[in-house]
Short mmCIF file of C-alpha atoms in Angstrom, two decimals:
data_model
loop_
_atom_site.label_atom_id
_atom_site.label_comp_id
_atom_site.label_asym_id
_atom_site.label_seq_id
_atom_site.Cartn_x
_atom_site.Cartn_y
_atom_site.Cartn_z
CA MET A 1 0.00 0.00 0.00
CA LYS A 2 1.10 3.55 -0.69
CA THR A 3 2.05 5.67 2.31
CA VAL A 4 0.74 9.23 2.67
CA ASN A 5 1.45 12.11 5.05
CA ILE A 6 -1.70 14.21 5.30
CA ILE A 7 -0.44 17.53 6.63
CA GLY A 8 -3.17 19.58 8.27
CA LEU A 9 -6.08 18.23 10.29
CA GLY A 10 -8.74 20.75 9.24
CA ASN A 11 -11.84 20.03 7.15
CA VAL A 12 -10.01 18.90 4.00
CA GLY A 13 -7.23 16.95 5.77
CA THR A 14 -9.65 15.12 8.03
CA HIS A 15 -11.80 14.03 5.08
CA LEU A 16 -8.81 13.02 2.90
CA ALA A 17 -7.44 10.89 5.74
CA LYS A 18 -10.84 9.22 6.11
CA ALA A 19 -11.23 8.76 2.36
CA LEU A 20 -7.84 7.00 2.12
CA GLU A 21 -8.42 4.78 5.16
CA HIS A 22 -7.89 1.06 4.31
CA ARG A 23 -6.77 2.08 0.80
CA ALA A 24 -3.41 3.56 1.80
CA VAL A 25 -1.31 3.94 4.95
CA VAL A 26 -2.16 7.40 6.23
CA TYR A 27 -0.01 9.46 8.61
CA ALA A 28 -2.05 12.34 10.04
CA VAL A 29 0.44 15.17 10.50
CA ASN A 30 -0.01 18.28 12.61
CA SER A 31 0.87 21.22 10.35
CA ARG A 32 2.39 23.24 13.25
CA ASP A 33 5.02 20.84 14.61
CA PHE A 34 4.98 18.06 11.98
CA SER A 35 4.42 15.43 14.66
CA GLY A 36 3.56 12.17 12.90
CA PHE A 37 5.47 13.11 9.72
CA ARG A 38 7.21 10.20 7.95
CA SER A 39 10.07 11.24 5.69
CA ASP A 40 9.87 7.95 3.76
CA ALA A 41 6.16 8.33 2.83
CA ASP A 42 5.31 8.10 -0.89
CA PHE A 43 3.22 11.28 -0.74
CA SER A 44 3.00 14.38 1.44
CA ILE A 45 -0.32 16.09 0.88
CA ILE A 46 -0.50 19.65 2.23
CA ALA A 47 -4.13 20.21 3.22
CA VAL A 48 -3.97 23.65 4.81
CA SER A 49 -5.49 27.01 3.87
CA ASP A 50 -3.82 28.82 0.96
CA ASN A 51 -2.41 31.45 3.31
CA ALA A 52 -0.46 28.78 5.23
CA ILE A 53 0.99 26.69 2.38
CA ARG A 54 4.28 28.62 2.11
CA LYS A 55 4.91 28.53 5.86
CA VAL A 56 4.18 24.81 6.02
CA LEU A 57 6.58 24.21 3.11
CA GLY A 58 9.27 26.21 4.88
CA ASN A 59 8.99 24.10 8.03
CA MET A 60 8.44 20.71 6.39
CA PRO A 61 11.21 18.17 7.18
CA SER A 62 13.04 16.92 4.13
CA SER A 63 11.70 13.72 2.62
CA SER A 64 11.57 11.60 -0.52
CA SER A 65 7.79 12.16 -0.94
CA ILE A 66 5.91 13.53 -3.88
CA ILE A 67 4.62 16.79 -2.38
CA ALA A 68 1.19 18.07 -3.40
CA HIS A 69 -1.18 20.74 -2.13
CA THR A 70 -4.98 20.62 -2.27
CA SER A 71 -5.69 24.22 -3.24
CA GLY A 72 -7.89 25.31 -6.11
CA THR A 73 -6.14 28.63 -6.50
CA THR A 74 -2.52 28.47 -5.32
CA SER A 75 -0.13 27.90 -8.19
CA MET A 76 1.69 24.57 -8.39
CA ASP A 77 5.02 26.40 -8.60
CA VAL A 78 5.15 27.31 -4.89
CA LEU A 79 6.18 23.68 -4.40
CA ILE A 80 9.37 23.90 -6.51
CA ARG A 81 11.52 25.09 -3.60
CA LYS A 82 11.45 21.72 -1.82
CA ARG A 83 13.32 20.04 -4.72
CA ASN A 84 10.99 17.05 -4.42
CA ARG A 85 8.68 15.83 -7.15
CA TYR A 86 5.47 17.81 -6.82
CA GLY A 87 1.94 18.46 -7.96
CA VAL A 88 -1.62 19.44 -7.08
CA PHE A 89 -4.30 17.19 -5.61
CA TYR A 90 -7.50 19.30 -5.71
CA PRO A 91 -10.80 17.81 -4.53
CA LEU A 92 -13.81 19.85 -5.66
CA GLN A 93 -16.14 19.69 -2.69
CA THR A 94 -17.23 21.67 0.38
CA PHE A 95 -15.83 19.93 3.43
CA SER A 96 -17.22 20.19 6.94
CA LYS A 97 -15.79 17.82 9.52
CA ALA A 98 -19.14 16.59 10.83
CA ARG A 99 -20.52 15.51 7.43
CA GLU A 100 -20.39 12.02 5.95
CA LEU A 101 -19.45 12.22 2.28
CA ASN A 102 -19.58 9.86 -0.65
CA TYR A 103 -15.92 10.24 -1.64
CA SER A 104 -16.22 8.27 -4.86
CA GLU A 105 -18.25 11.02 -6.55
CA ILE A 106 -15.96 13.93 -5.60
CA PRO A 107 -14.13 15.22 -8.70
CA PHE A 108 -10.33 15.39 -8.23
CA PHE A 109 -8.16 17.61 -10.42
CA ILE A 110 -4.49 16.72 -10.78
CA GLU A 111 -1.55 18.75 -12.02
CA ALA A 112 2.10 17.65 -11.75
CA ASP A 113 5.72 18.50 -12.54
CA SER A 114 6.02 15.56 -14.95
CA ARG A 115 3.99 12.87 -16.66
CA GLU A 116 5.32 10.31 -14.13
CA THR A 117 4.25 12.33 -11.09
CA GLU A 118 0.90 12.99 -12.77
CA ILE A 119 0.30 9.25 -13.09
CA GLU A 120 1.22 8.64 -9.45
CA LEU A 121 -1.05 11.41 -8.17
CA CYS A 122 -3.88 10.17 -10.42
CA ASP A 123 -3.40 6.65 -9.04
CA LEU A 124 -3.67 8.04 -5.51
CA ALA A 125 -6.83 10.01 -6.38
CA ASN A 126 -8.31 6.95 -8.08
CA LEU A 127 -8.15 5.16 -4.72
CA ILE A 128 -10.75 7.66 -3.53
CA SER A 129 -12.76 8.85 -6.50
CA ASP A 130 -14.24 7.73 -9.82
CA LYS A 131 -13.81 11.22 -11.26
CA VAL A 132 -10.12 12.02 -11.60
CA THR A 133 -9.10 14.54 -14.27
CA ILE A 134 -5.93 16.35 -15.28
CA ALA A 135 -6.32 20.15 -15.09
CA ASP A 136 -3.75 22.89 -15.52
CA SER A 137 -3.58 25.90 -13.16
CA THR A 138 -5.93 28.05 -15.27
CA LYS A 139 -8.64 25.37 -15.45
CA ARG A 140 -8.23 24.67 -11.74
CA ARG A 141 -8.57 28.34 -10.88
CA ALA A 142 -11.68 28.58 -13.09
CA LEU A 143 -13.13 25.61 -11.21
CA HIS A 144 -12.37 27.23 -7.87
CA VAL A 145 -13.83 30.63 -8.81
CA ALA A 146 -16.91 28.93 -10.28
CA SER A 147 -17.28 26.89 -7.07
CA VAL A 148 -17.08 30.01 -4.93
CA PHE A 149 -20.03 31.48 -6.85
CA ALA A 150 -21.99 28.25 -7.01
CA CYS A 151 -21.39 27.02 -3.48
CA ASN A 152 -20.05 29.66 -1.05
CA PHE A 153 -21.94 32.61 -2.51
CA ALA A 154 -25.20 30.72 -3.10
CA ASN A 155 -24.93 29.48 0.49
CA HIS A 156 -24.54 33.07 1.68
CA LEU A 157 -27.75 34.02 -0.14
CA TRP A 158 -29.41 31.16 1.72
CA ALA A 159 -28.04 32.63 4.97
CA ILE A 160 -29.64 35.99 4.08
CA SER A 161 -32.85 34.17 3.18
CA ASP A 162 -32.75 32.31 6.50
CA LYS A 163 -32.28 35.60 8.37
CA ILE A 164 -35.30 37.20 6.63
CA LEU A 165 -37.46 34.19 7.41
CA ARG A 166 -36.44 33.94 11.08
CA LYS A 167 -37.08 37.65 11.55
CA ASN A 168 -40.65 36.97 10.40
CA GLY A 169 -41.24 33.84 12.47
CA LEU A 170 -40.72 31.52 9.52
CA ASP A 171 -38.45 28.55 8.96
CA PHE A 172 -35.82 28.05 6.23
CA ALA A 173 -37.02 24.44 5.93
CA THR A 174 -40.16 25.82 4.22
CA LEU A 175 -37.99 26.61 1.22
CA ARG A 176 -36.62 23.09 0.91
CA PRO A 177 -38.90 21.91 -1.98
CA LEU A 178 -38.15 25.19 -3.76
CA LEU A 179 -34.39 24.78 -3.33
CA LYS A 180 -34.50 21.14 -4.37
CA GLU A 181 -36.41 22.01 -7.54
CA THR A 182 -34.16 25.01 -8.28
CA LEU A 183 -31.13 22.74 -8.22
CA GLU A 184 -32.87 19.87 -10.02
CA LYS A 185 -33.90 22.15 -12.89
CA THR A 186 -30.24 22.82 -13.73
CA THR A 187 -29.88 19.15 -14.66
CA TYR A 188 -32.35 19.64 -17.50
CA MET A 189 -31.59 23.17 -18.62
CA SER A 190 -28.80 25.72 -18.13
CA PRO A 191 -29.18 27.92 -15.02
CA ARG A 192 -29.73 30.82 -17.37
CA GLU A 193 -32.67 29.11 -19.08
CA ALA A 194 -34.02 28.04 -15.69
CA GLN A 195 -34.22 31.60 -14.32
CA THR A 196 -37.59 32.74 -12.94
CA GLY A 197 -38.66 35.55 -10.59
CA PRO A 198 -39.29 39.30 -10.65
CA ALA A 199 -35.97 40.37 -12.24
CA ILE A 200 -36.15 38.15 -15.33
CA ARG A 201 -39.79 39.27 -15.78
CA LYS A 202 -38.59 42.90 -15.40
CA ASP A 203 -41.31 43.23 -12.77
CA THR A 204 -40.09 46.59 -11.46
CA ASN A 205 -43.12 46.99 -9.24
CA THR A 206 -42.36 43.83 -7.26
CA ILE A 207 -38.66 44.70 -7.14
CA ALA A 208 -39.54 48.10 -5.63
CA LEU A 209 -41.81 46.46 -3.04
CA HIS A 210 -39.06 43.99 -2.12
CA LEU A 211 -36.49 46.78 -1.73
CA ASP A 212 -38.97 48.61 0.47
CA PHE A 213 -39.42 45.44 2.55
CA LEU A 214 -35.62 45.16 2.93
CA SER A 215 -35.05 48.87 3.63
CA SER A 216 -33.76 48.33 7.18
CA ASP A 217 -31.09 45.90 5.94
CA ILE A 218 -28.65 47.88 3.80
CA GLU A 219 -26.47 44.93 2.91
CA ALA A 220 -29.35 42.71 1.79
CA SER A 221 -30.82 45.64 -0.20
CA GLU A 222 -27.55 46.23 -2.02
CA ILE A 223 -27.19 42.57 -2.89
CA TYR A 224 -30.85 42.47 -4.02
CA ARG A 225 -30.30 45.50 -6.26
CA MET A 226 -27.01 44.31 -7.75
CA ILE A 227 -28.09 40.76 -8.58
CA SER A 228 -31.46 41.89 -9.95
CA SER A 229 -29.78 44.31 -12.35
CA SER A 230 -27.28 41.62 -13.32
CA ILE A 231 -30.18 39.25 -14.17
CA ILE A 232 -31.89 41.99 -16.19
CA SER A 233 -28.74 42.93 -18.13
CA ASP A 234 -28.02 39.26 -18.77
CA ALA A 235 -31.49 38.80 -20.29
CA ARG A 236 -30.90 41.86 -22.44
CA SER A 237 -27.54 40.63 -23.76
CA GLU A 238 -29.17 37.33 -24.72
CA LYS A 239 -31.76 39.10 -26.85
CA SER A 240 -29.29 41.34 -28.63
CA MET B 1 -66.35 18.69 -7.32
CA LYS B 2 -65.38 22.31 -6.95
CA THR B 3 -65.13 24.34 -10.15
CA VAL B 4 -62.17 26.63 -10.78
CA ASN B 5 -61.30 29.24 -13.40
CA ILE B 6 -57.51 29.34 -13.75
CA ILE B 7 -56.86 32.70 -15.37
CA GLY B 8 -53.49 32.86 -17.12
CA LEU B 9 -51.79 30.02 -18.94
CA GLY B 10 -48.19 30.83 -18.03
CA ASN B 11 -45.88 28.77 -15.82
CA VAL B 12 -47.97 29.04 -12.64
CA GLY B 13 -51.39 28.71 -14.29
CA THR B 14 -50.36 25.69 -16.34
CA HIS B 15 -49.03 23.89 -13.26
CA LEU B 16 -52.05 24.78 -11.08
CA ALA B 17 -54.41 23.47 -13.75
CA LYS B 18 -52.41 20.25 -13.91
CA ALA B 19 -52.25 19.95 -10.13
CA LEU B 20 -56.04 20.27 -9.83
CA GLU B 21 -56.79 17.82 -12.66
CA HIS B 22 -59.17 15.04 -11.52
CA ARG B 23 -59.51 16.79 -8.14
CA ALA B 24 -61.61 19.73 -9.35
CA VAL B 25 -63.25 20.89 -12.56
CA VAL B 26 -60.74 23.27 -14.10
CA TYR B 27 -61.52 25.95 -16.68
CA ALA B 28 -58.31 27.19 -18.29
CA VAL B 29 -58.93 30.84 -19.06
CA ASN B 30 -56.96 33.06 -21.42
CA SER B 31 -56.12 36.21 -19.44
CA ARG B 32 -56.37 38.45 -22.51
CA ASP B 33 -59.91 37.71 -23.74
CA PHE B 34 -61.29 35.56 -20.90
CA SER B 35 -62.26 32.82 -23.33
CA GLY B 36 -63.22 29.77 -21.28
CA PHE B 37 -64.27 31.83 -18.25
CA ARG B 38 -67.26 30.43 -16.27
CA SER B 39 -69.08 33.01 -14.17
CA ASP B 40 -70.61 30.28 -11.99
CA ALA B 41 -67.24 28.73 -10.99
CA ASP B 42 -66.55 28.39 -7.25
CA PHE B 43 -63.11 29.97 -7.61
CA SER B 44 -61.34 32.28 -10.04
CA ILE B 45 -57.59 32.02 -9.54
CA ILE B 46 -55.61 34.82 -11.17
CA ALA B 47 -52.25 33.30 -12.11
CA VAL B 48 -50.60 36.16 -13.98
CA SER B 49 -47.52 38.28 -13.29
CA ASP B 50 -47.91 40.93 -10.59
CA ASN B 51 -47.78 43.70 -13.17
CA ALA B 52 -50.87 42.30 -14.92
CA ILE B 53 -53.15 41.55 -11.94
CA ARG B 54 -54.92 44.94 -11.92
CA LYS B 55 -55.56 44.88 -15.66
CA VAL B 56 -56.93 41.33 -15.49
CA LEU B 57 -59.21 42.34 -12.61
CA GLY B 58 -60.47 45.31 -14.61
CA ASN B 59 -61.43 43.11 -17.56
CA MET B 60 -62.72 40.09 -15.64
CA PRO B 61 -66.42 39.34 -16.27
CA SER B 62 -68.57 39.50 -13.16
CA SER B 63 -69.09 36.22 -11.37
CA SER B 64 -70.03 34.64 -8.06
CA SER B 65 -66.52 33.14 -7.59
CA ILE B 66 -64.13 33.55 -4.74
CA ILE B 67 -61.35 35.50 -6.47
CA ALA B 68 -57.74 34.85 -5.47
CA HIS B 69 -54.35 35.76 -6.89
CA THR B 70 -51.19 33.66 -6.66
CA SER B 71 -48.68 36.41 -5.97
CA GLY B 72 -46.15 36.40 -3.14
CA THR B 73 -45.88 40.16 -3.07
CA THR B 74 -49.06 41.84 -4.33
CA SER B 75 -51.32 42.87 -1.49
CA MET B 76 -54.62 41.03 -1.05
CA ASP B 77 -56.46 44.36 -1.08
CA VAL B 78 -56.17 44.88 -4.85
CA LEU B 79 -58.97 42.31 -5.06
CA ILE B 80 -61.52 44.38 -3.07
CA ARG B 81 -62.78 46.24 -6.11
CA LYS B 82 -64.55 43.21 -7.59
CA ARG B 83 -66.96 43.03 -4.61
CA ASN B 84 -66.57 39.25 -4.60
CA ARG B 85 -65.18 37.23 -1.73
CA TYR B 86 -61.42 37.19 -2.15
CA GLY B 87 -58.07 35.97 -0.96
CA VAL B 88 -54.56 34.84 -1.83
CA PHE B 89 -53.50 31.40 -3.06
CA TYR B 90 -49.68 31.50 -3.04
CA PRO B 91 -47.68 28.40 -4.01
CA LEU B 92 -44.02 28.63 -2.98
CA GLN B 93 -42.21 27.01 -5.88
CA THR B 94 -40.30 27.85 -9.07
CA PHE B 95 -42.48 26.87 -12.00
CA SER B 96 -41.22 26.08 -15.48
CA LYS B 97 -43.74 24.62 -17.90
CA ALA B 98 -41.60 21.70 -19.04
CA ARG B 99 -40.89 20.35 -15.52
CA GLU B 100 -42.81 17.58 -13.74
CA LEU B 101 -43.43 18.56 -10.12
CA ASN B 102 -44.50 16.74 -7.00
CA TYR B 103 -47.38 19.06 -6.14
CA SER B 104 -48.09 17.51 -2.75
CA GLU B 105 -44.89 18.91 -1.26
CA ILE B 106 -45.33 22.50 -2.50
CA PRO B 107 -46.13 24.81 0.44
CA PHE B 108 -49.27 26.91 -0.14
CA PHE B 109 -49.89 30.12 1.80
CA ILE B 110 -53.46 31.34 2.15
CA GLU B 111 -54.86 34.71 3.13
CA ALA B 112 -58.53 35.68 2.87
CA ASP B 113 -61.13 38.37 3.48
CA SER B 114 -62.89 36.25 6.13
CA ARG B 115 -62.55 33.05 8.11
CA GLU B 116 -65.09 31.38 5.76
CA THR B 117 -63.19 32.27 2.60
CA GLU B 118 -59.96 31.21 4.29
CA ILE B 119 -61.42 27.75 4.94
CA GLU B 120 -62.61 27.40 1.34
CA LEU B 121 -59.25 28.44 -0.10
CA CYS B 122 -57.45 26.10 2.31
CA ASP B 123 -59.74 23.25 1.22
CA LEU B 124 -58.87 23.98 -2.41
CA ALA B 125 -55.13 24.07 -1.63
CA ASN B 126 -55.45 20.84 0.35
CA LEU B 127 -56.61 19.11 -2.86
CA ILE B 128 -53.10 19.78 -4.18
CA SER B 129 -50.70 19.97 -1.25
CA ASP B 130 -49.97 18.52 2.18
CA LYS B 131 -48.44 21.80 3.32
CA VAL B 132 -51.13 24.46 3.49
CA THR B 133 -50.61 27.36 5.91
CA ILE B 134 -52.33 30.66 6.69
CA ALA B 135 -50.00 33.63 6.20
CA ASP B 136 -50.72 37.35 6.32
CA SER B 137 -49.33 39.77 3.73
CA THR B 138 -46.14 40.52 5.71
CA LYS B 139 -45.27 36.85 6.17
CA ARG B 140 -46.07 36.16 2.53
CA ARG B 141 -43.87 39.00 1.38
CA ALA B 142 -41.05 37.77 3.64
CA LEU B 143 -41.44 34.33 2.06
CA HIS B 144 -41.30 35.82 -1.43
CA VAL B 145 -38.25 38.00 -0.75
CA ALA B 146 -36.51 35.05 0.94
CA SER B 147 -37.34 32.87 -2.09
CA VAL B 148 -35.92 35.42 -4.49
CA PHE B 149 -32.59 35.29 -2.62
CA ALA B 150 -32.63 31.52 -2.14
CA CYS B 151 -33.88 30.50 -5.58
CA ASN B 152 -33.68 33.23 -8.25
CA PHE B 153 -30.49 34.85 -6.99
CA ALA B 154 -28.70 31.58 -6.17
CA ASN B 155 -29.66 30.40 -9.64
CA HIS B 156 -28.14 33.54 -11.14
CA LEU B 157 -24.86 32.78 -9.32
CA TRP B 158 -25.02 29.33 -10.92
CA ALA B 159 -25.48 31.03 -14.30
CA ILE B 160 -22.32 33.09 -13.66
CA SER B 161 -20.52 29.94 -12.53
CA ASP B 162 -21.68 28.14 -15.68
CA LYS B 163 -20.38 31.01 -17.83
CA ILE B 164 -16.93 30.92 -16.15
CA LEU B 165 -16.71 27.15 -16.63
CA ARG B 166 -17.79 27.19 -20.29
CA LYS B 167 -15.30 29.94 -21.05
CA ASN B 168 -12.59 27.58 -19.77
CA GLY B 169 -13.81 24.45 -21.56
CA LEU B 170 -15.40 23.01 -18.43
CA ASP B 171 -18.90 21.74 -17.68
CA PHE B 172 -21.31 22.94 -14.99
CA ALA B 173 -22.20 19.27 -14.35
CA THR B 174 -18.75 18.93 -12.71
CA LEU B 175 -20.12 21.00 -9.81
CA ARG B 176 -23.14 18.75 -9.24
CA PRO B 177 -21.74 16.80 -6.23
CA LEU B 178 -20.60 20.11 -4.74
CA LEU B 179 -24.03 21.71 -5.21
CA LYS B 180 -25.83 18.66 -3.88
CA GLU B 181 -23.68 18.66 -0.75
CA THR B 182 -23.98 22.45 -0.32
CA LEU B 183 -27.76 22.11 -0.26
CA GLU B 184 -27.75 18.93 1.81
CA LYS B 185 -25.61 20.55 4.51
CA THR B 186 -28.33 23.11 5.20
CA THR B 187 -30.56 20.28 6.43
CA TYR B 188 -28.14 19.64 9.29
CA MET B 189 -26.90 23.14 10.08
CA SER B 190 -27.92 26.69 9.30
CA PRO B 191 -26.52 28.10 6.03
CA ARG B 192 -24.46 30.46 8.14
CA GLU B 193 -22.84 27.60 10.07
CA ALA B 194 -22.33 25.71 6.81
CA GLN B 195 -20.32 28.50 5.16
CA THR B 196 -16.88 27.57 3.77
CA GLY B 197 -14.56 29.18 1.23
CA PRO B 198 -12.03 32.01 0.97
CA ALA B 199 -14.24 34.81 2.39
CA ILE B 200 -15.20 33.09 5.65
CA ARG B 201 -11.50 32.17 6.10
CA LYS B 202 -10.61 35.82 5.38
CA ASP B 203 -8.19 34.44 2.80
CA THR B 204 -7.48 37.80 1.20
CA ASN B 205 -4.75 36.36 -0.98
CA THR B 206 -7.12 33.92 -2.70
CA ILE B 207 -9.80 36.61 -3.00
CA ALA B 208 -7.28 38.89 -4.76
CA LEU B 209 -6.27 36.09 -7.14
CA HIS B 210 -9.94 35.38 -7.92
CA LEU B 211 -10.66 39.06 -8.61
CA ASP B 212 -7.65 39.11 -10.88
CA PHE B 213 -8.99 36.03 -12.68
CA LEU B 214 -12.37 37.78 -13.12
CA SER B 215 -10.92 41.14 -14.15
CA SER B 216 -12.37 41.08 -17.68
CA ASP B 217 -15.90 40.51 -16.31
CA ILE B 218 -16.86 43.68 -14.40
CA GLU B 219 -20.27 42.40 -13.30
CA ALA B 220 -18.96 39.10 -11.94
CA SER B 221 -16.12 40.96 -10.17
CA GLU B 222 -18.53 43.35 -8.49
CA ILE B 223 -20.76 40.52 -7.31
CA TYR B 224 -17.69 38.60 -6.10
CA ARG B 225 -16.48 41.64 -4.14
CA MET B 226 -19.86 42.49 -2.63
CA ILE B 227 -20.82 38.98 -1.48
CA SER B 228 -17.32 38.29 -0.12
CA SER B 229 -17.42 41.41 2.01
CA SER B 230 -20.94 40.53 3.16
CA ILE B 231 -19.70 37.09 4.27
CA ILE B 232 -16.74 38.67 6.08
CA SER B 233 -18.87 41.28 7.87
CA ASP B 234 -21.41 38.60 8.81
CA ALA B 235 -18.68 36.51 10.41
CA ARG B 236 -17.49 39.60 12.30
CA SER B 237 -20.96 40.41 13.66
CA GLU B 238 -21.30 36.83 14.92
CA LYS B 239 -18.09 37.14 16.93
CA SER B 240 -18.95 40.50 18.48
#
């Protein structure tokens, strides 16, 4: 079995360690003091936030591992300095420690310093997932930016929605069939074709009433205004 | 069986007519010329866009029906002028003609001019759905505004995400496991607790790289900037 240092015990590291359990020998490594680090491991996967990757690299004991980070955005080249073989091991998912995940359906995107390293990192990812793809830094960054919009930002709109509902004695769970259908629709048509609501109908009257309803919440109002006008201008550019 | 004029053959009207099939006698009425309108029907449901409700009311033949509109935002009081009994029959869902829907799980919110009308409109909604609730105009508007954020606006972020991916030769379907998990998480924790990504980590470096990546798309950049700062300020207000 392959041997793997997973450096960082946050959301991503914890899930990667779990996903590789019984499929590889995993050493869970504390990213502060490198306790548990094995210098003879086949791989050292750096699963820390982008801000911390350089510091972790600076403190990492020398080893014979292939070194890879798990970031969607950080360039692969930060890894050159260690003089090891290196690459990127990017899982496209939102990780929270408490959640059980079906690892086999998580897309992994691999980039590497050579064809040989690429194959080894793909083999490692294939132990976890059925969806392993090669992607260069530009594609990977596009995936990450797109995920931020689709996941983090959409989730923030749900947080705003939740706040509005709670303030009015209502429960976010009421929206569940709506959310399920909104997501389901995008399987059958593009999100753009699936768009409904006051903005796409250019229903300025309803938009004005909604902004009036939100008037005490400046942030929500600004987001309402900006996204509505983006929907309207998008519809316009389609027609022209 | 109750008899129902469904006025308006758009997304909502089409689905309501289908949902009531075999459970009531439905008259599908063209909202422009009122062809098909039955003045002796028990209910006349106005399923047109908010902008058109007043015009439809002005042209509607007189009848003995209970008149209700299906809008989340338009006040119930616009219906007073017809001197009929009246109310609101608001289904909380995103309707596209081509989609098959499970009508029984769609929440309906009812408001009426009297307790008697309320009961009759609830009975009608109960023919369709297992989730029928009374809600006054404020609650209904809160539900509609919350739905616009949660459904229409989230969907627009998916449209932006889709555009970024296509521009880079990638497919929105790649994000499906991510989107599924993002939605699923909100069953177990509030959207606010579920938040992940660069903004909640205050990862300013990644945010700067993403804004650089988006620099040719002013609209996407502005939305990225605004929602990121909203996530950051939300996290701050939780701590304080």
